[in-house]
XYZ file of C-alpha atoms in Angstrom:
322
model
C 0.025 0.277 -0.205
C 1.218 3.314 -0.457
C 2.346 5.554 2.251
C 3.826 8.848 3.944
C 6.775 8.601 6.126
C 8.895 10.647 8.069
C 12.540 9.012 8.552
C 13.827 11.841 9.934
C 13.310 15.574 10.806
C 13.076 18.404 8.623
C 11.671 20.704 6.310
C 8.416 18.783 5.540
C 8.327 19.413 1.758
C 12.012 17.511 1.814
C 11.608 15.027 4.608
C 8.447 13.469 3.831
C 8.522 10.496 1.501
C 5.594 8.042 -0.590
C 6.981 4.970 0.115
C 4.911 1.478 -0.727
C 4.435 -0.949 2.699
C 3.016 -4.024 3.335
C -0.502 -3.734 4.746
C -0.905 -4.706 8.771
C -3.483 -7.132 9.694
C -5.515 -6.009 12.731
C -4.895 -7.285 16.274
C -7.002 -8.086 18.892
C -9.222 -5.036 19.820
C -8.050 -3.831 16.581
C -9.727 -2.477 13.152
C -8.039 -2.221 9.913
C -9.550 1.500 8.014
C -8.879 2.255 4.859
C -8.415 6.421 4.812
C -11.307 8.351 2.594
C -9.665 11.598 3.837
C -7.098 12.968 5.576
C -6.477 16.489 6.511
C -3.335 18.641 6.344
C -3.361 20.883 9.538
C -0.226 22.813 10.965
C -0.314 20.245 14.472
C 0.947 17.181 11.641
C 3.710 19.326 10.286
C 4.715 20.563 13.349
C 6.595 17.539 14.451
C 7.831 16.813 11.313
C 10.241 19.871 11.780
C 11.358 17.767 15.251
C 9.906 20.787 17.099
C 8.830 18.066 19.791
C 11.537 15.358 19.116
C 11.376 14.461 22.323
C 8.869 12.987 22.476
C 7.951 11.437 18.509
C 9.943 8.400 17.525
C 11.020 7.858 13.915
C 9.784 7.141 11.503
C 6.708 7.780 11.878
C 3.492 8.222 9.415
C 1.942 12.177 9.789
C -1.840 12.508 9.425
C -3.984 13.064 12.635
C -7.141 14.111 11.107
C -9.327 11.815 8.419
C -12.366 9.776 8.267
C -12.232 6.283 6.623
C -14.591 2.669 6.634
C -13.300 -0.361 8.607
C -12.332 -2.862 6.158
C -11.082 -6.091 8.789
C -12.160 -6.197 12.831
C -9.355 -8.081 14.674
C -10.422 -10.246 17.543
C -13.228 -9.215 20.631
C -13.562 -6.307 18.542
C -17.868 -6.427 19.021
C -18.816 -2.502 18.236
C -17.380 -1.915 14.768
C -18.006 -4.007 12.080
C -16.353 -3.547 7.876
C -18.122 -0.498 6.163
C -18.655 1.847 8.928
C -17.351 5.082 8.668
C -15.164 6.177 11.266
C -12.916 9.380 12.806
C -9.237 7.131 14.153
C -8.011 9.357 16.481
C -5.335 8.472 19.477
C -2.158 8.978 17.494
C -0.829 9.459 13.772
C -0.819 7.737 10.721
C -3.688 9.200 8.183
C -1.486 9.718 5.864
C -1.745 6.338 4.541
C -4.343 4.310 2.445
C -4.686 1.830 5.167
C -4.055 2.028 8.981
C -4.757 -0.445 12.131
C -6.119 1.817 14.938
C -7.678 0.271 18.785
C -11.476 0.159 17.958
C -11.417 2.158 20.935
C -9.713 5.195 18.980
C -12.558 5.082 16.727
C -15.654 6.880 16.151
C -18.719 6.046 14.311
C -19.613 9.347 11.641
C -23.437 9.682 11.613
C -24.829 9.037 7.656
C -25.772 12.546 7.289
C -22.391 13.929 7.519
C -19.868 13.654 3.991
C -16.852 12.679 3.610
C -14.872 16.239 3.544
C -17.014 17.685 6.493
C -15.858 14.117 8.156
C -12.512 15.038 7.475
C -12.145 18.035 9.118
C -14.676 17.126 12.317
C -12.157 16.404 15.186
C -9.003 18.660 15.494
C -10.374 22.141 15.102
C -14.091 21.517 16.044
C -13.007 19.678 19.477
C -10.142 22.193 19.783
C -12.574 25.393 19.879
C -15.089 23.276 22.243
C -12.277 22.669 24.769
C -11.553 26.077 24.892
C -14.906 27.776 25.421
C -15.317 25.323 28.209
C -12.113 26.595 29.504
C -13.224 30.131 29.662
C -16.542 28.615 31.500
C -13.945 26.533 33.993
C -12.252 30.157 34.474
C -15.345 33.148 34.719
C -18.202 30.782 35.713
C -20.876 32.336 32.951
C -19.612 34.505 29.801
C -22.537 36.765 29.755
C -20.302 40.314 29.447
C -17.104 39.483 29.456
C -14.510 40.972 26.882
C -12.786 37.993 24.463
C -9.877 38.625 21.756
C -9.675 35.570 19.300
C -6.181 35.249 17.288
C -5.442 34.364 14.168
C -9.253 35.199 13.812
C -9.251 34.589 10.010
C -8.474 31.049 10.411
C -10.713 27.764 9.804
C -10.485 27.555 13.617
C -10.433 31.255 14.317
C -14.172 31.152 12.554
C -15.448 28.711 14.579
C -14.406 30.328 18.015
C -15.837 33.685 17.296
C -19.246 31.521 15.907
C -18.732 29.779 18.848
C -18.494 32.902 21.111
C -21.560 34.596 19.705
C -23.714 32.069 21.034
C -22.486 33.092 24.659
C -23.275 36.612 24.238
C -19.892 38.137 24.784
C -17.999 41.288 22.875
C -15.582 39.482 20.309
C -12.294 41.011 19.221
C -10.941 39.392 16.273
C -7.479 39.658 15.504
C -5.263 38.937 12.555
C -2.213 40.069 11.007
C -3.245 40.821 7.437
C -5.813 43.073 5.469
C -6.719 39.616 3.987
C -8.442 38.024 6.298
C -10.779 41.242 7.174
C -13.742 39.886 4.867
C -14.217 36.487 6.297
C -14.585 38.298 9.822
C -19.164 38.934 10.067
C -18.857 37.027 13.608
C -16.697 39.163 15.209
C -17.734 42.460 17.082
C -15.079 44.240 16.216
C -11.514 43.985 13.982
C -8.300 44.755 14.602
C -5.044 43.976 12.305
C -1.972 44.015 14.184
C 1.107 42.510 15.304
C 3.387 42.400 18.373
C 4.772 46.219 16.787
C 1.663 47.787 16.611
C -1.204 46.971 18.881
C -3.272 49.482 19.506
C -2.539 50.978 23.479
C -6.055 50.793 25.658
C -7.151 47.352 24.887
C -8.713 45.510 27.305
C -9.771 41.660 27.366
C -11.427 39.417 29.959
C -9.451 36.765 28.239
C -7.657 35.855 24.813
C -7.129 32.961 22.901
C -4.202 33.109 20.858
C -3.157 30.627 18.037
C 0.230 33.269 17.136
C 2.296 33.220 20.274
C 5.499 35.680 19.999
C 5.442 38.805 20.128
C 2.013 39.590 19.560
C 1.350 37.132 22.424
C 3.538 38.706 24.682
C 2.136 42.453 23.909
C -1.507 41.426 24.659
C -0.492 39.646 27.784
C 1.365 42.671 29.001
C -1.137 45.295 28.003
C -4.249 44.071 27.410
C -5.561 41.030 28.973
C -7.034 42.599 32.559
C -6.651 41.508 35.959
C -8.346 37.997 36.823
C -8.348 37.234 33.150
C -7.394 34.312 31.400
C -4.583 33.773 28.585
C -5.108 30.734 27.118
C -2.436 29.481 24.094
C -3.321 26.648 21.390
C -0.960 27.049 18.941
C 2.008 28.768 18.178
C 1.507 30.237 13.941
C 4.534 33.026 14.177
C 7.113 29.617 15.302
C 8.147 31.790 18.426
C 6.753 30.525 22.188
C 4.977 33.419 24.223
C 8.115 35.130 25.540
C 8.705 34.374 29.527
C 9.335 37.389 30.532
C 5.647 38.395 29.737
C 4.037 35.629 31.758
C 6.514 35.908 34.564
C 4.980 39.648 34.820
C 1.300 39.721 34.935
C 1.176 36.857 37.718
C -2.680 38.162 38.224
C -3.016 36.694 35.132
C -3.768 32.938 34.719
C -1.762 31.543 31.522
C -2.749 28.030 30.252
C -2.135 26.484 27.225
C -4.496 23.770 25.385
C -2.830 20.974 24.017
C -5.960 18.585 22.349
C -3.828 15.385 22.714
C -2.979 15.606 26.420
C -6.835 16.382 26.531
C -8.211 13.746 24.257
C -5.915 10.852 26.197
C -7.316 12.257 29.555
C -11.070 12.886 29.335
C -12.578 9.275 29.007
C -14.579 7.788 26.159
C -17.547 9.259 26.966
C -16.599 12.347 26.502
C -15.280 12.437 23.482
C -18.197 10.924 22.234
C -20.235 13.524 23.265
C -17.198 16.136 22.341
C -18.073 13.813 18.386
C -22.204 14.274 18.768
C -21.279 18.203 19.285
C -18.856 18.626 16.194
C -21.084 16.598 13.617
C -23.739 18.832 15.125
C -21.628 22.185 14.307
C -20.877 20.352 11.049
C -25.118 19.942 10.060
C -25.536 23.100 10.789
C -22.503 25.150 9.988
C -21.210 25.943 12.813
C -17.744 24.222 12.198
C -17.752 24.896 8.491
C -14.511 24.989 6.770
C -14.026 25.965 3.603
C -11.646 23.308 1.620
C -9.142 24.783 -0.686
C -8.330 21.769 -2.604
C -8.193 18.063 -2.857
C -5.243 16.226 -3.707
C -4.248 12.544 -4.099
C -1.929 11.202 -1.950
C 0.566 10.492 -4.873
C 0.991 14.546 -5.143
C 1.674 14.993 -1.480
C 4.381 17.126 -3.050
C 2.122 19.800 -4.950
C -0.338 19.587 -1.213
C 2.696 20.321 1.302
C 3.367 23.473 -1.466
C -0.735 24.303 -1.260
C -0.365 24.570 2.599
C 2.193 26.571 2.863
C 0.646 29.246 0.706
C 0.414 32.169 2.011
C -2.678 32.823 -0.361
C -4.330 29.585 -0.078
C -7.708 30.179 1.401
C -9.048 26.437 2.931
C -8.330 23.548 3.949
C -6.296 21.290 1.907
C -7.425 17.208 2.185
C -5.678 14.632 0.620
C -6.643 11.122 -0.863
C -4.608 8.679 0.087
C -6.613 6.146 -2.291
C -5.688 7.699 -5.372
């Protein structure tokens, strides 16, 4: 079968190979899945660079998100059967034609959800839901709060703005270029800024940050009110949040959300409930994501180049079947 493979850390466009490998048979409690579509996310590419080398074992197959069809089941598997469509989570490996995964980490997909949205039902929707839940855990009721969202023009940024609109909060979309402004109809206010030109006198109860770097540092230092919270869930700038900014604001709770940590501690019931909300949000448009293109896995290099294009407008999907 065709698969991608990372044997060494480096530039994803240079070190991710396409290889032919043998299909593995599912063992007890496992299922084999024919992958229908998988997504390319920043979280797929960061481990390839070696950023998490201490907890990443080489070689590995990238891809944390996608949808597929159960083809074979191992002994003692009772809740899944061949032909079931599932979202397999819990580890990377979806950038290949067939995947073996424990049945307990596979979640059935409703019949009314097509493959393309199903392939995007995991990383962004569950991250967005968990971020809003963390705000509730900190504040209780969110009504009347002022919340800033960085990288608001991204797919997950749009999801967060739509989710927060349901909570009756005042949202500020923070973007780094004018290009993203037209996509932000759910925000109460839009600011084009980076860490060097952040407007004065901004005041937020909370900031949800996917950028890190100088922008995050400026927001913590100058814009989050005492008793508020700053939650980082990404670092698109490639630069950590300055430690001096965090330590300089002991009156602000700094938290980091890593979806994988929550997923591996939440338990099956909590994950099923989260996917139920995700699928509902896909059906009603709350978690809709624009798709820029779908590439066959055989054209992975083109897909990765498109993913890196700063003018890309939407998600990139891979079809491992071709």
